[in-house]
Coordinates of C-alpha atoms in Angstrom, one line a residue:
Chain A
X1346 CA 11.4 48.6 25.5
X1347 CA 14.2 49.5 27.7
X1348 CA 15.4 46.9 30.6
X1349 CA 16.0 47.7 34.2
X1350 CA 18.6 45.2 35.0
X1351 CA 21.7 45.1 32.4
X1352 CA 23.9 42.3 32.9
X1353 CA 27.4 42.6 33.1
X1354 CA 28.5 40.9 29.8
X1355 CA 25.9 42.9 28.4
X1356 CA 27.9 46.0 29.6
X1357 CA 31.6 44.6 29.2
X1358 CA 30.5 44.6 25.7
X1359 CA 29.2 48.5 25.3
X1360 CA 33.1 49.8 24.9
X1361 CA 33.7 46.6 22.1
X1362 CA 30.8 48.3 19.9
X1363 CA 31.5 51.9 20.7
X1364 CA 35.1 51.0 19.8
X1365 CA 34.0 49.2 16.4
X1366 CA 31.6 51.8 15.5
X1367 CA 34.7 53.9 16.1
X1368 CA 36.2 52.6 13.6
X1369 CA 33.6 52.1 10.9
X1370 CA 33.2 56.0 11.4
X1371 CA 37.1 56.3 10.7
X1372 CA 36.5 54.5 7.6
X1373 CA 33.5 56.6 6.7
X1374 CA 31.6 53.5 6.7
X1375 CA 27.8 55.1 7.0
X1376 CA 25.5 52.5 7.5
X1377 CA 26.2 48.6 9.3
X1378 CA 24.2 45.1 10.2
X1379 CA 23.8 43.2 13.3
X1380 CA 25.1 40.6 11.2
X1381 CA 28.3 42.5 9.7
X1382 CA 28.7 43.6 13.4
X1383 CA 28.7 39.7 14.3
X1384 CA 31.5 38.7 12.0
X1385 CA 33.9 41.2 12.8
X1386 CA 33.3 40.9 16.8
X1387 CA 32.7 36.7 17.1
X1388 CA 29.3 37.7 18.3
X1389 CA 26.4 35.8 17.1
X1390 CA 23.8 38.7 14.7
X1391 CA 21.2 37.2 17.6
X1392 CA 22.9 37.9 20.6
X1393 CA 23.9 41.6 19.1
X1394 CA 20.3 42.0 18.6
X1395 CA 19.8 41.1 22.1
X1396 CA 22.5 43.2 23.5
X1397 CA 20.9 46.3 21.9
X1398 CA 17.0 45.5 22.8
X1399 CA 18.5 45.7 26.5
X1400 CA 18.4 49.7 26.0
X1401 CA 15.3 50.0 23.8
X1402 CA 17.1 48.8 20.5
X1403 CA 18.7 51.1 17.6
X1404 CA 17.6 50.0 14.6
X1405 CA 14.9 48.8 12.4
X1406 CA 14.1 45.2 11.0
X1407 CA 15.8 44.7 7.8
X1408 CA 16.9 48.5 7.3
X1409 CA 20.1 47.8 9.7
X1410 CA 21.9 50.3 11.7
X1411 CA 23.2 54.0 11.2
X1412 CA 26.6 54.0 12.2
X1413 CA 27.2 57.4 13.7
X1414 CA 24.2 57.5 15.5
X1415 CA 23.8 54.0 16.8
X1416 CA 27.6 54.9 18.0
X1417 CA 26.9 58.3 19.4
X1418 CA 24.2 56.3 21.6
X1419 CA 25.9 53.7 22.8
X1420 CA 28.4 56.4 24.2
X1421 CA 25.3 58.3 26.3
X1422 CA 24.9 54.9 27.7
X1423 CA 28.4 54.5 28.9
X1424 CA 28.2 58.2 30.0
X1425 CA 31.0 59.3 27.9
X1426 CA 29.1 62.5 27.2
X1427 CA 28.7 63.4 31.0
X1428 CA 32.5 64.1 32.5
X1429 CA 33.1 62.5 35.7
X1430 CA 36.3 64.0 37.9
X1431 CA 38.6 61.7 38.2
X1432 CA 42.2 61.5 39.9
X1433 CA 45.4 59.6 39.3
X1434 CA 46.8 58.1 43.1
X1435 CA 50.6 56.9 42.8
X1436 CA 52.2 58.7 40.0
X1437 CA 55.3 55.9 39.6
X1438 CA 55.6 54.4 36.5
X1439 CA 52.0 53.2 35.6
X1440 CA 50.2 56.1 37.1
X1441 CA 52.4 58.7 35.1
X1442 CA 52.4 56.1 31.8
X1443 CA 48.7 55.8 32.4
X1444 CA 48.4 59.6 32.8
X1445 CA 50.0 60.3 28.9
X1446 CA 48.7 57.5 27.9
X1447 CA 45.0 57.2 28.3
X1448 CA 42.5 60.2 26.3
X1449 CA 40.3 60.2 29.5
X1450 CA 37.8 63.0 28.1
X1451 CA 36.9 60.5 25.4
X1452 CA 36.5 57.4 28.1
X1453 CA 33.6 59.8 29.9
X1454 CA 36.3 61.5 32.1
X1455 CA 37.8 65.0 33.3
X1456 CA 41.5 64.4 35.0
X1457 CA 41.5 67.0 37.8
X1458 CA 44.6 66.4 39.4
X1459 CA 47.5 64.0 40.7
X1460 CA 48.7 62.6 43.0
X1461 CA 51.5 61.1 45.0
X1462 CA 53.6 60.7 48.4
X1463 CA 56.7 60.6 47.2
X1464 CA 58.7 63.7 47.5
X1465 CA 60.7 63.3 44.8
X1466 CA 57.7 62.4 42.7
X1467 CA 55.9 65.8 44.3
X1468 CA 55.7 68.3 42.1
X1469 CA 57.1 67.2 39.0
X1470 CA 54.8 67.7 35.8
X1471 CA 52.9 65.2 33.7
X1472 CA 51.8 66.4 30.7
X1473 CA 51.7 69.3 32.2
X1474 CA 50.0 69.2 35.3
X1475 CA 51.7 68.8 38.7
X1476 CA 52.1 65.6 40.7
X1477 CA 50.3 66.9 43.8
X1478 CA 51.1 66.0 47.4
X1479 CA 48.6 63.1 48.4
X1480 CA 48.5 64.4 51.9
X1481 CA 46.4 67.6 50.4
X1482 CA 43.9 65.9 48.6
X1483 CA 41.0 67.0 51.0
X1484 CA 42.0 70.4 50.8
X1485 CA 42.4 70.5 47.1
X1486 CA 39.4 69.3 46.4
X1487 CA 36.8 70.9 48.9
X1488 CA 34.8 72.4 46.6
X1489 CA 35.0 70.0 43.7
X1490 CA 35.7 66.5 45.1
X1491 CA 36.8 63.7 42.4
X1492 CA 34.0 60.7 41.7
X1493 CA 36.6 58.1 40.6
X1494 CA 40.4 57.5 41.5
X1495 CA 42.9 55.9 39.3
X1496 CA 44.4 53.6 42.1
X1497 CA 48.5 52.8 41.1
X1498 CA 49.5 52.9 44.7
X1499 CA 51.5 49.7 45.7
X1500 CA 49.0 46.7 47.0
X1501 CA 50.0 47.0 50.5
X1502 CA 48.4 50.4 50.5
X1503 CA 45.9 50.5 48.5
X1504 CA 43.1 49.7 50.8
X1505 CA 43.6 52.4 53.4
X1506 CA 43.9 54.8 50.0
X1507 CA 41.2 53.6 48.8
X1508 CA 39.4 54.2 52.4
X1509 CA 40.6 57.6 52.7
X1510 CA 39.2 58.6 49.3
X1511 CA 36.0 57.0 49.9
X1512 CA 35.8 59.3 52.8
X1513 CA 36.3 62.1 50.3
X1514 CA 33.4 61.4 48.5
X1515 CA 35.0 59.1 45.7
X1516 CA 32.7 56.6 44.1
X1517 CA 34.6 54.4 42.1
X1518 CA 38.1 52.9 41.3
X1519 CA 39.8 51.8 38.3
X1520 CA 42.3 49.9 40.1
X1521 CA 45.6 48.4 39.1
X1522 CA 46.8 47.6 42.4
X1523 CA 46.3 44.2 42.0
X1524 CA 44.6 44.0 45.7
X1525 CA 41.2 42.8 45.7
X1526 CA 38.9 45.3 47.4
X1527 CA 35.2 44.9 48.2
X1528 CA 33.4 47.8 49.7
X1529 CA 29.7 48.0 49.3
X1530 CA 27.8 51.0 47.3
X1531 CA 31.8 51.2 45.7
X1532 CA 32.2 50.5 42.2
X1533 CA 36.2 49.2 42.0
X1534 CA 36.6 48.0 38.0
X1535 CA 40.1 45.7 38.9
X1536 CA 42.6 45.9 36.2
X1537 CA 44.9 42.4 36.8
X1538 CA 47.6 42.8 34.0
X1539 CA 49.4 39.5 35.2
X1540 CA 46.5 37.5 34.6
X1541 CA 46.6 38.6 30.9
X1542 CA 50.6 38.0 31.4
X1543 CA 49.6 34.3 32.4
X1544 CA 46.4 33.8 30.1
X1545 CA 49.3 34.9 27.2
X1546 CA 51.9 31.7 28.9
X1547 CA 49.0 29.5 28.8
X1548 CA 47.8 29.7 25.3
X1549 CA 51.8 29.7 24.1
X1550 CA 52.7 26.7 26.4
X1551 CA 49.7 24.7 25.5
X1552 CA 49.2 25.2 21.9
X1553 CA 45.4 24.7 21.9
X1554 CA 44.1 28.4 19.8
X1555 CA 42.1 26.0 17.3
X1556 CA 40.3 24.8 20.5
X1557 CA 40.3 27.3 22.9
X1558 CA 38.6 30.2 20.5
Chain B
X905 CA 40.9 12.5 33.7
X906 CA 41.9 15.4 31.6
X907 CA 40.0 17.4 28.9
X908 CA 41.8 17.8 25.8
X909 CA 39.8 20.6 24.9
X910 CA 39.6 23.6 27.8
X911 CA 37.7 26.6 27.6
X912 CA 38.4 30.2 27.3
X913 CA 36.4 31.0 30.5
X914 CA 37.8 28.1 32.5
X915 CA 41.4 29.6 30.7
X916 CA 40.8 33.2 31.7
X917 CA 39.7 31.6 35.6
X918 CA 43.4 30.6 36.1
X919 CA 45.5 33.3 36.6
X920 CA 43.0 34.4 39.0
X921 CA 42.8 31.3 41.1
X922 CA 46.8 31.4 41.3
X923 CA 46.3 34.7 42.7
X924 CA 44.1 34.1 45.2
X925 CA 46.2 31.2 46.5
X926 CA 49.3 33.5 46.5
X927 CA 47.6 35.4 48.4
X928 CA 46.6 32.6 51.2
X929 CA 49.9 31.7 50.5
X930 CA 51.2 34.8 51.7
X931 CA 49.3 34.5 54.8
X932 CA 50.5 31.2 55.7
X933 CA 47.0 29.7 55.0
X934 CA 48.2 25.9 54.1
X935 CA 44.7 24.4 53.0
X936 CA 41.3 26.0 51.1
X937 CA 38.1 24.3 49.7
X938 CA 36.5 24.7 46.8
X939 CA 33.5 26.1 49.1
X940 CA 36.0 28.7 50.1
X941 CA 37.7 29.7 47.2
X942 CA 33.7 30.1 45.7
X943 CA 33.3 33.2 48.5
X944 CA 36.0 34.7 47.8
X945 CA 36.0 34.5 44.1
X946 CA 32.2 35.3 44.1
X947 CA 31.8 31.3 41.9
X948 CA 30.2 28.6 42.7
X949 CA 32.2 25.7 44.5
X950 CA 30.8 23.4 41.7
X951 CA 32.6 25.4 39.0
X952 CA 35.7 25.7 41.0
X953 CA 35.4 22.0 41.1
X954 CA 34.6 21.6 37.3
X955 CA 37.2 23.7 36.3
X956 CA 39.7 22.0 38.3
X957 CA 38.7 18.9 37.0
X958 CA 39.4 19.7 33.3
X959 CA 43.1 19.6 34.2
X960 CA 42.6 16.4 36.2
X961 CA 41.6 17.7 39.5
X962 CA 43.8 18.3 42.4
X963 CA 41.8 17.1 45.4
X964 CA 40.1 14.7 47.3
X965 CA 36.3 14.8 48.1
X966 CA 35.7 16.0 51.6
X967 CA 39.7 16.7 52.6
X968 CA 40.2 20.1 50.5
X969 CA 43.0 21.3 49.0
X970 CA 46.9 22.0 49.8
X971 CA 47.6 25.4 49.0
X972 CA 50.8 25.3 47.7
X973 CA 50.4 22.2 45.4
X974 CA 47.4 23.6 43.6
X975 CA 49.6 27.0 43.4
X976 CA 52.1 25.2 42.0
X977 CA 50.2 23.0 39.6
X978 CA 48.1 26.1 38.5
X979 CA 51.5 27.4 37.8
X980 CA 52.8 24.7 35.8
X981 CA 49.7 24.2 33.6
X982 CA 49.7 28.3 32.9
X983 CA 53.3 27.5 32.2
X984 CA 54.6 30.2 34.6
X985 CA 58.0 27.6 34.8
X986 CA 58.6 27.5 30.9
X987 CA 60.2 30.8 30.5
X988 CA 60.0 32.5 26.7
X989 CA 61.2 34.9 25.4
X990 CA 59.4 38.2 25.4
X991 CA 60.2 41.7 24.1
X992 CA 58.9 44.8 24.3
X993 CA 58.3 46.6 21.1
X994 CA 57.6 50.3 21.5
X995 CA 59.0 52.0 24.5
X996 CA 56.9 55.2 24.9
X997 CA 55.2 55.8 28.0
X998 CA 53.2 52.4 27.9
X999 CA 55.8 50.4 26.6
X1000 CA 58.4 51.6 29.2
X1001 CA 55.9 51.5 32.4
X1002 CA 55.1 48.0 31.6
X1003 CA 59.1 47.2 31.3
X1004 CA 59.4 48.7 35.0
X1005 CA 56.3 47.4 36.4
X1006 CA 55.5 43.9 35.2
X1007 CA 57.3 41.1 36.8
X1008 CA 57.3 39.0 33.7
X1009 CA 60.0 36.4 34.9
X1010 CA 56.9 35.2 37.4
X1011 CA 54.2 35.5 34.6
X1012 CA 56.0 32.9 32.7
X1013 CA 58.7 34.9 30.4
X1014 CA 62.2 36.3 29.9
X1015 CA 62.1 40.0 29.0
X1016 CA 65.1 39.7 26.4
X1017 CA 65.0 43.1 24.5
X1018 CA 63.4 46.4 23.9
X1019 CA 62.8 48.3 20.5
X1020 CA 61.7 51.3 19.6
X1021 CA 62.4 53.5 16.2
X1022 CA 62.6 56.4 17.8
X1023 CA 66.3 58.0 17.5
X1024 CA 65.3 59.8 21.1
X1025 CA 64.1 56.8 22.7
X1026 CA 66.7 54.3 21.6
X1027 CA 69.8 54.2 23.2
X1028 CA 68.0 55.2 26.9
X1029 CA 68.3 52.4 29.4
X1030 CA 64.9 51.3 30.9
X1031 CA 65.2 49.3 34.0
X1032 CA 69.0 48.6 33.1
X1033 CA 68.0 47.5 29.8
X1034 CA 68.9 49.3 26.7
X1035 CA 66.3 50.8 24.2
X1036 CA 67.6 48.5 20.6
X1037 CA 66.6 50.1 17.0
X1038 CA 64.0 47.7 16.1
X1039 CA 65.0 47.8 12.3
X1040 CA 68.2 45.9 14.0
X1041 CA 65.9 43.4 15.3
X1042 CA 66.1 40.3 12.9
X1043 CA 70.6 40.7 13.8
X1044 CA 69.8 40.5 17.6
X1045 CA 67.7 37.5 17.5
X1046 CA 69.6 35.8 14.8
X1047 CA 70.0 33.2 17.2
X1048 CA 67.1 33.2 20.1
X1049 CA 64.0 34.6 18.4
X1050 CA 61.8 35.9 20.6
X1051 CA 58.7 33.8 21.2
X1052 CA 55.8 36.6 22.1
X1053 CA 56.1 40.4 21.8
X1054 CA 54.3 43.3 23.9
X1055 CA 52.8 45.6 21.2
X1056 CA 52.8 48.6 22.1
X1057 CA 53.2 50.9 19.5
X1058 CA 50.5 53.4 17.6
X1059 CA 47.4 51.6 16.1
X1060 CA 48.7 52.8 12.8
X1061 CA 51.9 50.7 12.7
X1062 CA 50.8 47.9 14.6
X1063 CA 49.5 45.4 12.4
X1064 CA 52.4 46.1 10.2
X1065 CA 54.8 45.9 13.0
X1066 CA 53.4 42.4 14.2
X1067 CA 54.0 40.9 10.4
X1068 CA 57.6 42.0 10.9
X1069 CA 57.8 39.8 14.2
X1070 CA 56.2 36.8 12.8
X1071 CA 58.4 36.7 10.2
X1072 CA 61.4 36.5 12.8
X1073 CA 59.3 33.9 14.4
X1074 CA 57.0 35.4 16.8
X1075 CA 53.8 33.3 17.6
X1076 CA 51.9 35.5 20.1
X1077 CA 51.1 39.5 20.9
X1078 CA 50.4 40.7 24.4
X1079 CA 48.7 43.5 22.3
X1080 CA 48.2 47.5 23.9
X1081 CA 47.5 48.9 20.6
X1082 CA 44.1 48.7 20.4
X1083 CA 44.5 47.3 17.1
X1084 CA 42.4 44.0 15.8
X1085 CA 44.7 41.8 14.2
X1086 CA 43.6 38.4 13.4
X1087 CA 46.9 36.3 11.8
X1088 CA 46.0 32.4 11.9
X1089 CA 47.9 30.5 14.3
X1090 CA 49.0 33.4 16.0
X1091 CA 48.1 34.0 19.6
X1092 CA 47.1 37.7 20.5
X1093 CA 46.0 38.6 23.8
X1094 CA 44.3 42.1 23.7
X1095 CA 44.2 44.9 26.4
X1096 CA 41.9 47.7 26.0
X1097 CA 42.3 49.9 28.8
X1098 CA 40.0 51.9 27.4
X1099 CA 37.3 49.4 27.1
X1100 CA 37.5 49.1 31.2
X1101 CA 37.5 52.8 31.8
X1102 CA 34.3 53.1 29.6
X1103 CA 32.9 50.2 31.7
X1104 CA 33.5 52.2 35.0
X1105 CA 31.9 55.0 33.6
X1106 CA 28.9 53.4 32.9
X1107 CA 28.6 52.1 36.5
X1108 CA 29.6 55.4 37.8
X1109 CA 26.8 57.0 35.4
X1110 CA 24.3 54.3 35.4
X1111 CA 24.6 53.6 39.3
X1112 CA 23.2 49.7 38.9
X1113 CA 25.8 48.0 41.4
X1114 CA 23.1 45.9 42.7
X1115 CA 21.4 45.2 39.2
X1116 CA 24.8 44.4 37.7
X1117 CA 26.9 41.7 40.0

């Protein structure tokens, strides 16, 4: 039986299976258990039982999961299957890094374009597709309009971005401008490196893994 | 009175309150209350409260806080004053956007090298900072081993890579290579970019906003 309402642990943990499955598939690893699954995540076999009766669980009692196809559904949940235009806005140096770094067709994404205000940024090519200017985003994308912006504009301007996409027809923001935006019917998944940073200080300052895991 | 033992939650929780009272820092707010740090954290003010009090609490009932003392305090128990010794190991794109965009003398370390064994890559000055050959590395931190390294070479080399840092002394990962490495008694914080840009395509796909907050 599939549930309505998915809770956002329950979701935060979709990519952590896809990404496991991943790699049992590398390993040509065919068939898996909730309770493997648990030891190599620090799940409980229960609560990964749970996880997966939330979408009208994948496996059957005792028989355990097949890998490929328990990981090939987890990634129509997530929506990998079904591209989603999305844009980069601020090529500096996380935009561009994020731009050759991250396999966005394999994340449920098609990157249609660029873009920056920068004139010396203008232009260039990364990874071979132009930084466009930011100020032609409407026109470049009348017929096609993104759903998601990459948001690695400075903080001080990323809310009136942020508005001027919206008004674009943009749904969503993946956004590592580290300014906290609420807008409602707007999906905005914050990306706060420095708290990592600082989570990192903590546990090295205070010496407490044994307890703190 | 404080805990000895702290939770990961409560752990994670910190870096964000010290950037929410930067922020009312920044606009010259001089006092909050747990009741308002709960709206615009989206807690409850009995968490904030709890949480506070596992590091001994920093207010008194009914009179609120002073923004700048629990800023600094938050600071001090995240260890953002103990400076160690970070490098960066792998300066491709990742590796060299971080080294331009992270401020890591306010996140609580001293950005004292970066490696890479790339004969193109090494050499190049990032930020200022020249690009070492990492198989020199052991020689350049003869005396002042690094305490924590960014990882942010292939998955392929990482866990190999991390045993070569530990063995120079290195006690924690800020870890971009999607690798899971598990070393007892060494700390490693993981980003999976990925992992969040899956989780926005679900939202964008699955369009459960209300469902999921």
């Amino acid at each position: 039986m599939k549930k309505d309402k998915v809770s956002i642990p329950v979701v935060r943990r979709l990519p952590r299976y896809y990404r496991y499955l991943s790699e049992l598939m590398r390993n040509q690893i065919l068939k898996t258990s909730s309770s493997e699954l648990s030891t190599k995540m620090g799940l409980t076999a229960s609560q990964i039982r749970q996880d997966f009766n939330c979408f009208g669980g994948f496996g059957q009692q005792g028989y355990g999961y097949n890998v490929e196809l328990l990981h090939d559904e987890i990634g129509v949940i997530l929506g990998l299957n079904d591209l989603k235009n999305i844009v980069i806005v601020g090529a500096g140096n996380l935009g561009s890094a994020l731009a050759k770094h991250i396999d966005f067709g394999k994340r449920g994404f098609n990157l249609t374009g660029i873009f920056d205000v920068d004139p010396n940024i203008i232009g260039k090519k990364i990874n071979g597709m132009e930084v466009k200017d930011f100020s032609l985003i409407t026109e470049c994308f009348r017929r096609n309009p993104p759903n998601v912006a990459v948001l690695t504009v400075p903080r001080s301007v990323a809310k009136q971005t942020a508005e001027q996409l919206i008004a674009l027809g943009v749904k969503g923001f993946w956004n590592f401008s580290n300014a906290e935006i609420t807008i409602p019917g707007i999906y905005f998944e914050n990306v706060h490196l420095g708290d990592s940073l600082m989570t990192l200080s903590y546990r090295i300052t205070n010496h407490k893994e044994d307890e703190i895991i």
